[in-house]
PDB file of C-alpha atoms in Angstrom:
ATOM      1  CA  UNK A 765     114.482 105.340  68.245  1.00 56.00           C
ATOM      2  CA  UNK A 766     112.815 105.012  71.694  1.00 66.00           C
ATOM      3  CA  UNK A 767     109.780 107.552  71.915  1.00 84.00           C
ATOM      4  CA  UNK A 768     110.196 107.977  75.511  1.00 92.00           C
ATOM      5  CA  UNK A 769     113.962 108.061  76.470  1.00 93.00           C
ATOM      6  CA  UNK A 770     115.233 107.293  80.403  1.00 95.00           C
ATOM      7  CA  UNK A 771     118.468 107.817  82.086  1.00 95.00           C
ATOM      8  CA  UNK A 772     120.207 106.964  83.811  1.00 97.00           C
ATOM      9  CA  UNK A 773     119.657 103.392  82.915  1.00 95.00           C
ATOM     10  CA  UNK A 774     121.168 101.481  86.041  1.00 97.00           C
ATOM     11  CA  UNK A 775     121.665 103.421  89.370  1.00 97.00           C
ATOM     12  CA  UNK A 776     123.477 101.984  92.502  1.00 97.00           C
ATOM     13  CA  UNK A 777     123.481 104.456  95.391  1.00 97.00           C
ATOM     14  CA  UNK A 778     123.777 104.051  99.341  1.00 97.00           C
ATOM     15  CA  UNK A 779     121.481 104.193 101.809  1.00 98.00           C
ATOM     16  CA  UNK A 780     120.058 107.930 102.478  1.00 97.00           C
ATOM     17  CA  UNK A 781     121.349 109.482  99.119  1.00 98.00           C
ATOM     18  CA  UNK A 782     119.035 111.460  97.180  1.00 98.00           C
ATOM     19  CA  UNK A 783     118.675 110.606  92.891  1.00 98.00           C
ATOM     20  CA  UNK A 784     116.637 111.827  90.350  1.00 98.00           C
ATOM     21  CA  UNK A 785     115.582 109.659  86.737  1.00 98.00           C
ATOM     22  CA  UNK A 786     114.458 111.734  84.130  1.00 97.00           C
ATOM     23  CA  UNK A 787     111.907 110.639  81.161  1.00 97.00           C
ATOM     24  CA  UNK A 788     111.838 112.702  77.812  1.00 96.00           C
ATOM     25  CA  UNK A 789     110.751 112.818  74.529  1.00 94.00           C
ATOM     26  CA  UNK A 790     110.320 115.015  71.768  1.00 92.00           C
ATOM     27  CA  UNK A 791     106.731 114.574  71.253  1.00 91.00           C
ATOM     28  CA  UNK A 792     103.978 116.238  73.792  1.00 92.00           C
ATOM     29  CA  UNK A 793     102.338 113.527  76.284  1.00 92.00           C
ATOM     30  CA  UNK A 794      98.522 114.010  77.342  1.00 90.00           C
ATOM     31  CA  UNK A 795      99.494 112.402  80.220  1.00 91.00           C
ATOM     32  CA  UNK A 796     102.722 110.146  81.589  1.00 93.00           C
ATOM     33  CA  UNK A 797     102.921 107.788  84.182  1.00 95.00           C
ATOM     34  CA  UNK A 798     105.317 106.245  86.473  1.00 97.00           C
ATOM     35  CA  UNK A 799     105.189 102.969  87.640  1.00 97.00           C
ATOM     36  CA  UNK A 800     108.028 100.439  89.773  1.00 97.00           C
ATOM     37  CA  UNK A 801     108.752  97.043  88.750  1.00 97.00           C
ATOM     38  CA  UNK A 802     110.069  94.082  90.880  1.00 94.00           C
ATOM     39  CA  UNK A 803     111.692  90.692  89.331  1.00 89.00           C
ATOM     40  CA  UNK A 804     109.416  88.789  88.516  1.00 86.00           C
ATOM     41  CA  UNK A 805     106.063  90.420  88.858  1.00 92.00           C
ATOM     42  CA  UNK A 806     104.292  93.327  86.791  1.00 95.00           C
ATOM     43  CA  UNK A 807     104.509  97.265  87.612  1.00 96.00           C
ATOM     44  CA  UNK A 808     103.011  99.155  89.497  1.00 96.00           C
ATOM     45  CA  UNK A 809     100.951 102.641  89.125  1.00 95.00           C
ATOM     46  CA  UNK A 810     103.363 105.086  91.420  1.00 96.00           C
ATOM     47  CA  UNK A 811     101.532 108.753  89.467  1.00 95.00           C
ATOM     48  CA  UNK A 812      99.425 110.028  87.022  1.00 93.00           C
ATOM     49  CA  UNK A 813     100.473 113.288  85.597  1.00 94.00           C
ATOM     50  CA  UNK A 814      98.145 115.489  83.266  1.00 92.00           C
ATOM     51  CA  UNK A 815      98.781 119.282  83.656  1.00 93.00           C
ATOM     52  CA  UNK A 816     102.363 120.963  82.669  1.00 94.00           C
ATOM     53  CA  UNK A 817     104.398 121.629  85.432  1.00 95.00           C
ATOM     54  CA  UNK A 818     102.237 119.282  87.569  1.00 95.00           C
ATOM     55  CA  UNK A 819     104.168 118.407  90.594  1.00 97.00           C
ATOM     56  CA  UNK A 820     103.112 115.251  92.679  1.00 97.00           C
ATOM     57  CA  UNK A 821     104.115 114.176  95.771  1.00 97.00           C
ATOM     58  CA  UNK A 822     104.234 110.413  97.517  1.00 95.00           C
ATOM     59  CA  UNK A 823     105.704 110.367 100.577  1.00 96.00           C
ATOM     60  CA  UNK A 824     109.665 110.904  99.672  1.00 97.00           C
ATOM     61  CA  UNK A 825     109.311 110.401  95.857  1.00 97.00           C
ATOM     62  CA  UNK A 826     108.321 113.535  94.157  1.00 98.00           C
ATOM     63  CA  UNK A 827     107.239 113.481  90.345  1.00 97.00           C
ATOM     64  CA  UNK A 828     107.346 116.383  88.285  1.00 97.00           C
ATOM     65  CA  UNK A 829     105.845 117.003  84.570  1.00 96.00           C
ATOM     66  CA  UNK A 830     107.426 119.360  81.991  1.00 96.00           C
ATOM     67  CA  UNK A 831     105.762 122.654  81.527  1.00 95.00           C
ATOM     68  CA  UNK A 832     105.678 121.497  77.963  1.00 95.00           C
ATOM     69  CA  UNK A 833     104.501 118.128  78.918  1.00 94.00           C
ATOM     70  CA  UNK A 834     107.432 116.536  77.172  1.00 95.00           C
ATOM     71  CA  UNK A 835     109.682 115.047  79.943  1.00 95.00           C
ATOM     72  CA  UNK A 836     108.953 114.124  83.711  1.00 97.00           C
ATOM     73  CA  UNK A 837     111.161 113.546  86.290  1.00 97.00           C
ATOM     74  CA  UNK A 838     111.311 111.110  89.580  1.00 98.00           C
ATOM     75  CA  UNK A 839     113.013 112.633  92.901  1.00 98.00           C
ATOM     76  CA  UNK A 840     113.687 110.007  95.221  1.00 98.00           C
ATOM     77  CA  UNK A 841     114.829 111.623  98.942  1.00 98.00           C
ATOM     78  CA  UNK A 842     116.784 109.577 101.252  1.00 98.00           C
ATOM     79  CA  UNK A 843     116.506 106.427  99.322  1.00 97.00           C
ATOM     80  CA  UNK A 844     116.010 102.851 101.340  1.00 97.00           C
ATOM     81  CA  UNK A 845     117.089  99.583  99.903  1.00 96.00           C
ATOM     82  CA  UNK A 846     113.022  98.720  99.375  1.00 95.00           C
ATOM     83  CA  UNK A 847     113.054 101.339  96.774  1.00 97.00           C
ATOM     84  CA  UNK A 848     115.424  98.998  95.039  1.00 97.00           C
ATOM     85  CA  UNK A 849     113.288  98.326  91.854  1.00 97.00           C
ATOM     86  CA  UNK A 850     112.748  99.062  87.810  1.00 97.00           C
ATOM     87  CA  UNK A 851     111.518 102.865  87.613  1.00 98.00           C
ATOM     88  CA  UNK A 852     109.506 103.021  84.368  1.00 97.00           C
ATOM     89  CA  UNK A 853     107.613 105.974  82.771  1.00 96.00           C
ATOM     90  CA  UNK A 854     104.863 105.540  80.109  1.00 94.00           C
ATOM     91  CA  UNK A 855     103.474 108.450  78.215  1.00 92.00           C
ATOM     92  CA  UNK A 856      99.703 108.644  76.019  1.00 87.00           C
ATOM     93  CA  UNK A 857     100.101 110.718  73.363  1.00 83.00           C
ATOM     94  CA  UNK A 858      96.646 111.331  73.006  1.00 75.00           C
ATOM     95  CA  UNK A 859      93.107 110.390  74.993  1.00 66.00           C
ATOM     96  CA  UNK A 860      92.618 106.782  74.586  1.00 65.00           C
ATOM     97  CA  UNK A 861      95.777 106.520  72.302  1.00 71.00           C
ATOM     98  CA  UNK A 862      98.292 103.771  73.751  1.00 83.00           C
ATOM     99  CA  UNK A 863     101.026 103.826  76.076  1.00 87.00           C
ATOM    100  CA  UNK A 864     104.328 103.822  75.276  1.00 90.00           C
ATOM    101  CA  UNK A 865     107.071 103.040  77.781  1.00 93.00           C
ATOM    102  CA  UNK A 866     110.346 104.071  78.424  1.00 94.00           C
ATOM    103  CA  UNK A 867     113.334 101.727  78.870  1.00 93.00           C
ATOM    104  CA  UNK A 868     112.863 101.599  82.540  1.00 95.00           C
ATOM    105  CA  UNK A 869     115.739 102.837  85.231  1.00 96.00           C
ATOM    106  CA  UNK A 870     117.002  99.661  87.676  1.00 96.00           C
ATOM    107  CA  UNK A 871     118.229 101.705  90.887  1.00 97.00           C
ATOM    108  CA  UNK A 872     119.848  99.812  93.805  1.00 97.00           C
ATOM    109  CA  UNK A 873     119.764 100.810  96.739  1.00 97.00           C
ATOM    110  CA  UNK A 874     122.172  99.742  98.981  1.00 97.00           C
ATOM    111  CA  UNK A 875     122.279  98.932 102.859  1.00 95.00           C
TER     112      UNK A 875
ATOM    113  CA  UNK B1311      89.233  94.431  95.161  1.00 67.00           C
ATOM    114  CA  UNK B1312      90.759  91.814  93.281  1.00 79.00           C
ATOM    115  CA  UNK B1313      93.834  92.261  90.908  1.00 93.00           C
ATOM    116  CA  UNK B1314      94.902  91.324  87.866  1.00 97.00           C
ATOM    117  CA  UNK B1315      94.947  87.865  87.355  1.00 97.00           C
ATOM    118  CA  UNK B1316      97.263  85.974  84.800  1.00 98.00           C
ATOM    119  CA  UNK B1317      97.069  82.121  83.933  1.00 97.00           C
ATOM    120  CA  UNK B1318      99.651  80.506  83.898  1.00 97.00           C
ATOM    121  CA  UNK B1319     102.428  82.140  85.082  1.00 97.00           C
ATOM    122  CA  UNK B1320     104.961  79.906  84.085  1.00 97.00           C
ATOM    123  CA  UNK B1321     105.493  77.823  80.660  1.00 96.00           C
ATOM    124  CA  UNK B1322     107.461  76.047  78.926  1.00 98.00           C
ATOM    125  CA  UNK B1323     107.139  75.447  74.953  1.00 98.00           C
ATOM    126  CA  UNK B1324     108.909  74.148  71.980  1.00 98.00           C
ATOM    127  CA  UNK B1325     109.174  76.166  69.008  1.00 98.00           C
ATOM    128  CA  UNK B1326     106.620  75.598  66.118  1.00 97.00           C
ATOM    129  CA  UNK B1327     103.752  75.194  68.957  1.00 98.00           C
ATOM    130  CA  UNK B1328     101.084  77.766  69.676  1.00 98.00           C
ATOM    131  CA  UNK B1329     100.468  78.894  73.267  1.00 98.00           C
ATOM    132  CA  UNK B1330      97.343  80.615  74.577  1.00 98.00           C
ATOM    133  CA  UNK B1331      97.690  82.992  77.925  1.00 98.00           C
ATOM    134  CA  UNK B1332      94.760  84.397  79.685  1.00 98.00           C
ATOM    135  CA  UNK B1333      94.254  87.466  81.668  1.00 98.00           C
ATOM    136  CA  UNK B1334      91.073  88.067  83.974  1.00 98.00           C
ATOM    137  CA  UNK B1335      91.052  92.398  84.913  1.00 96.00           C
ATOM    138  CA  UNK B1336      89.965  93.774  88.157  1.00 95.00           C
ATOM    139  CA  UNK B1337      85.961  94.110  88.360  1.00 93.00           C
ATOM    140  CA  UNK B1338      84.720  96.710  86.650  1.00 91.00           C
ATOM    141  CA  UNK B1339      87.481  97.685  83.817  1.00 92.00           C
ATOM    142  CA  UNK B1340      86.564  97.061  80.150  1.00 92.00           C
ATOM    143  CA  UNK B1341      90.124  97.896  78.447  1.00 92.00           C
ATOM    144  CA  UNK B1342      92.758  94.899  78.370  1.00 95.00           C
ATOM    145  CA  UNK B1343      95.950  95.508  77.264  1.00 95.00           C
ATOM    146  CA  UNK B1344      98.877  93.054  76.285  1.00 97.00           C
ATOM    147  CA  UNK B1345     102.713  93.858  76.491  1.00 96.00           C
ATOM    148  CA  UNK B1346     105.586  91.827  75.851  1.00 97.00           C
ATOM    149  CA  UNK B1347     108.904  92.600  78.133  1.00 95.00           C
ATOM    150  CA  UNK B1348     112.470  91.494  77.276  1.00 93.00           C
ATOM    151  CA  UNK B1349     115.765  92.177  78.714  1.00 87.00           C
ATOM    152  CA  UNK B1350     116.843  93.845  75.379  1.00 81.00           C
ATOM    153  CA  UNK B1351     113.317  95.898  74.296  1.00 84.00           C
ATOM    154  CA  UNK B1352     111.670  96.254  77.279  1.00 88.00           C
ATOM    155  CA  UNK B1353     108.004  96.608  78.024  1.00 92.00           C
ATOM    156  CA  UNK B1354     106.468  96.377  73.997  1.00 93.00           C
ATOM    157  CA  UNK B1355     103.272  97.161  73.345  1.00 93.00           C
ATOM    158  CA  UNK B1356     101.370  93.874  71.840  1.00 96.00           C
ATOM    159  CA  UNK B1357      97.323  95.005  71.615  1.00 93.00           C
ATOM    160  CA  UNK B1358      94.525  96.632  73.485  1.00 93.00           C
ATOM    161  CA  UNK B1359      91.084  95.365  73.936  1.00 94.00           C
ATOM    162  CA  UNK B1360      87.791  97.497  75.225  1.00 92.00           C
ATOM    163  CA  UNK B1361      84.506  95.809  75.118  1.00 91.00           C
ATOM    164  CA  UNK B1362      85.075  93.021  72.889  1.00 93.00           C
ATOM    165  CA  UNK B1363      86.979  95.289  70.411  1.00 94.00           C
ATOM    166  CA  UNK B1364      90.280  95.520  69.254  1.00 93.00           C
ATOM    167  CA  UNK B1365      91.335  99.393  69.633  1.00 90.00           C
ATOM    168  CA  UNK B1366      95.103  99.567  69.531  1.00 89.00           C
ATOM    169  CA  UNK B1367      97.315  97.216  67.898  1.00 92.00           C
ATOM    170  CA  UNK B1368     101.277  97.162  68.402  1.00 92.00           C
ATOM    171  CA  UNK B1369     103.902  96.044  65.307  1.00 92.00           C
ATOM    172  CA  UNK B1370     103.922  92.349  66.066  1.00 96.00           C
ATOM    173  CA  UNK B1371     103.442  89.771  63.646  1.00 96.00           C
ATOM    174  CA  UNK B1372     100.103  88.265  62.906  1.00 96.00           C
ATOM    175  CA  UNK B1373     101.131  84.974  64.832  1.00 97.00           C
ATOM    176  CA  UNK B1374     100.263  87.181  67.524  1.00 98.00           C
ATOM    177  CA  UNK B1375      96.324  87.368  67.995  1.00 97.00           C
ATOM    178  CA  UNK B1376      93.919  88.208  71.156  1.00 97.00           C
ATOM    179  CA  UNK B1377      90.542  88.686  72.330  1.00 97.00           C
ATOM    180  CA  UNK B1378      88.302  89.433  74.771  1.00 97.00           C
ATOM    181  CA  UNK B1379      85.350  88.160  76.400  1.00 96.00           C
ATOM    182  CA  UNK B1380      81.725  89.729  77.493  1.00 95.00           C
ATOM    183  CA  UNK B1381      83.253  89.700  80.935  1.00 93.00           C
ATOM    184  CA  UNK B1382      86.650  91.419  79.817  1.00 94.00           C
ATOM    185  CA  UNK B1383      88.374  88.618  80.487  1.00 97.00           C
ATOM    186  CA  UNK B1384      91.186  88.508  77.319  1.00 98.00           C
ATOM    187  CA  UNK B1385      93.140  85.697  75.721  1.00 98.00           C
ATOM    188  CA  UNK B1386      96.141  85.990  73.692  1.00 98.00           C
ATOM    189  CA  UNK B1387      97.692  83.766  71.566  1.00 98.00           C
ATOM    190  CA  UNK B1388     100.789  83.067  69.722  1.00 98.00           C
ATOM    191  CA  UNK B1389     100.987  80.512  66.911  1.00 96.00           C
ATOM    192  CA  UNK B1390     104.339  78.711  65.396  1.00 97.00           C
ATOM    193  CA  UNK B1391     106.439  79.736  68.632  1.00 98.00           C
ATOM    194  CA  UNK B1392     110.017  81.127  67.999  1.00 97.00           C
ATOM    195  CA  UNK B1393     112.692  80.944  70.475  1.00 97.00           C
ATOM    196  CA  UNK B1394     112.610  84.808  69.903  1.00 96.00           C
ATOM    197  CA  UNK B1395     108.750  84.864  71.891  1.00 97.00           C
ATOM    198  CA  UNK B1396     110.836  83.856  75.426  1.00 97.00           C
ATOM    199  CA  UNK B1397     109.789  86.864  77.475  1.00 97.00           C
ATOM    200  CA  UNK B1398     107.301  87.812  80.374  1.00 97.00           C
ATOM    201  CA  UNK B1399     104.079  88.840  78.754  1.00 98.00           C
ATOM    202  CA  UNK B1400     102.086  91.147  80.995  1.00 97.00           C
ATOM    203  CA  UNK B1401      98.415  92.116  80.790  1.00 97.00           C
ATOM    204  CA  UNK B1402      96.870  95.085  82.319  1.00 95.00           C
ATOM    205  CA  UNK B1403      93.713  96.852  82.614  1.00 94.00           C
ATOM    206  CA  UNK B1404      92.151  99.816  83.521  1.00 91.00           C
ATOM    207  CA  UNK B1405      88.340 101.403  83.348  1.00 85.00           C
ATOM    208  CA  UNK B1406      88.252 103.275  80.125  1.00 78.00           C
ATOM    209  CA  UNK B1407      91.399 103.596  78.389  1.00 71.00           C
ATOM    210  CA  UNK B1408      95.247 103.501  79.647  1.00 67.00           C
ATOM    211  CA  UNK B1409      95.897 106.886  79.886  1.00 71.00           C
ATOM    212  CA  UNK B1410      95.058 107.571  83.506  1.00 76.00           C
ATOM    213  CA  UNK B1411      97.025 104.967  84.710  1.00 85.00           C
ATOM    214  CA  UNK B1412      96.663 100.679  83.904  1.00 91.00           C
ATOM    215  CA  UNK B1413      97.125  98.144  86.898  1.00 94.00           C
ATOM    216  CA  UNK B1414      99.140  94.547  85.446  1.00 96.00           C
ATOM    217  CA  UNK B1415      98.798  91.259  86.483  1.00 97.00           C
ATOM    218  CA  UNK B1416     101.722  89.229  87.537  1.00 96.00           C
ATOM    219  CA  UNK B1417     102.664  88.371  84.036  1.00 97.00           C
ATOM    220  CA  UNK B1418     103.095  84.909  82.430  1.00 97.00           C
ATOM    221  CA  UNK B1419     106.917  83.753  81.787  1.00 97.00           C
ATOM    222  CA  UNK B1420     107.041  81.769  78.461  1.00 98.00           C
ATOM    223  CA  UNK B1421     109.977  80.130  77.606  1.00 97.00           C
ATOM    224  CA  UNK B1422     110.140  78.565  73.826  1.00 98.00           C
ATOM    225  CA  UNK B1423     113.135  75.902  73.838  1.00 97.00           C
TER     226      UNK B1423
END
């Protein structure tokens, strides 16, 4: 059983639509991250989120954490084929505890 | 700054031979950590290093060992290779511990044949 569960798992969307992924677990998260993945080379940090109900915003992705600081969710507004990528959040359960990562969302965007 | 830098970051192997990987941080962090990512598990969490020190250790088999240096630079290794160990193995590292956010390297694609 995955700690940190992810849907959807694949996305394929045009140009301009809007989508949400959502991240969430039973278990309360000190802190959960976000990061984007392209073939072939490692992620990369997109947020940090530490506070319930934190909301953070970059540029026309908006992350949100759980009041509860269970689950976290990634808003992506008028999406552009570079946001094509593998969406993956990672959640410590504790200070200096390890990460554990979800199964990772690959969106497409589409021209 | 520099990044994350992974050597090599392509191999090939047979199975039964040991490989070792290395992983240099960015200037300045003192926790390494190791992941293994496959198509079918995803990112898996291998070990985590800080200041010479194991801290964290994922549930891989013992053929799977690490280290790290005075600089922070890490090593891992993997003895008696199985085709099973094919996968992109990923280091990252961040200043104190991962939980405000860890920056990877490249990753190194082993292939066991």
């Amino acid at each position: 059983t995955q700690l940190l569960e992810q849907s959807p798992q694949f996305l394929s969307i045009q140009e301009g639509e809007n989508l949400t992924v959502y991240c969430n677990s039973s278990s309360v998260f000190s802190s959960l991250q976000w990061y984007r993945q392209e073939p072939g080379e490692g992620p990369v940090l997109l947020v940090t989120v530490v506070t319930g109900g934190e909301v953070k915003k970059l540029k026309r992705l908006t992350f949100q954490f759980g009041d509860a600081r269970k689950d976290s969710s990634l808003h992506i507004t008028a999406a552009q084929p570079g946001d094509t990528g593998l969406y993956l959040c990672a959640g410590a359960l504790a200070s200096g505890s390890r990460l554990t990562f979800g199964e990772g969302t690959q969106l497409t965007v589409n021209p | 700054k520099a990044g994350v830098t992974q050597t090599p970051r392509y191999l090939i192997k047979t199975r039964g031979q040991q490989v070792t990987l290395s992983c240099s941080p960015i200037s300045g962090h003192r926790s390494v950590s190791w992941y293994q990512q496959t198509p079918g598990q995803g990112l898996q969490f291998l070990f985590e290093y800080f200041s010479e020190t194991q801290r964290n250790k994922g549930n891989f088999p013992g053929r799977f060992s690490g280290r790290q240096f005075s600089n922070s630079r890490s090593e891992m290794n993997v003895s008696t290779l199985e085709l099973g160990d094919s996968a992109l193995y990923l280091c990252a590292s961040s200043l104190a511990d991962g939980t405000s956010g860890q920056y990877f390297g490249p990753g190194t694609r082993l292939t066991v044949t």
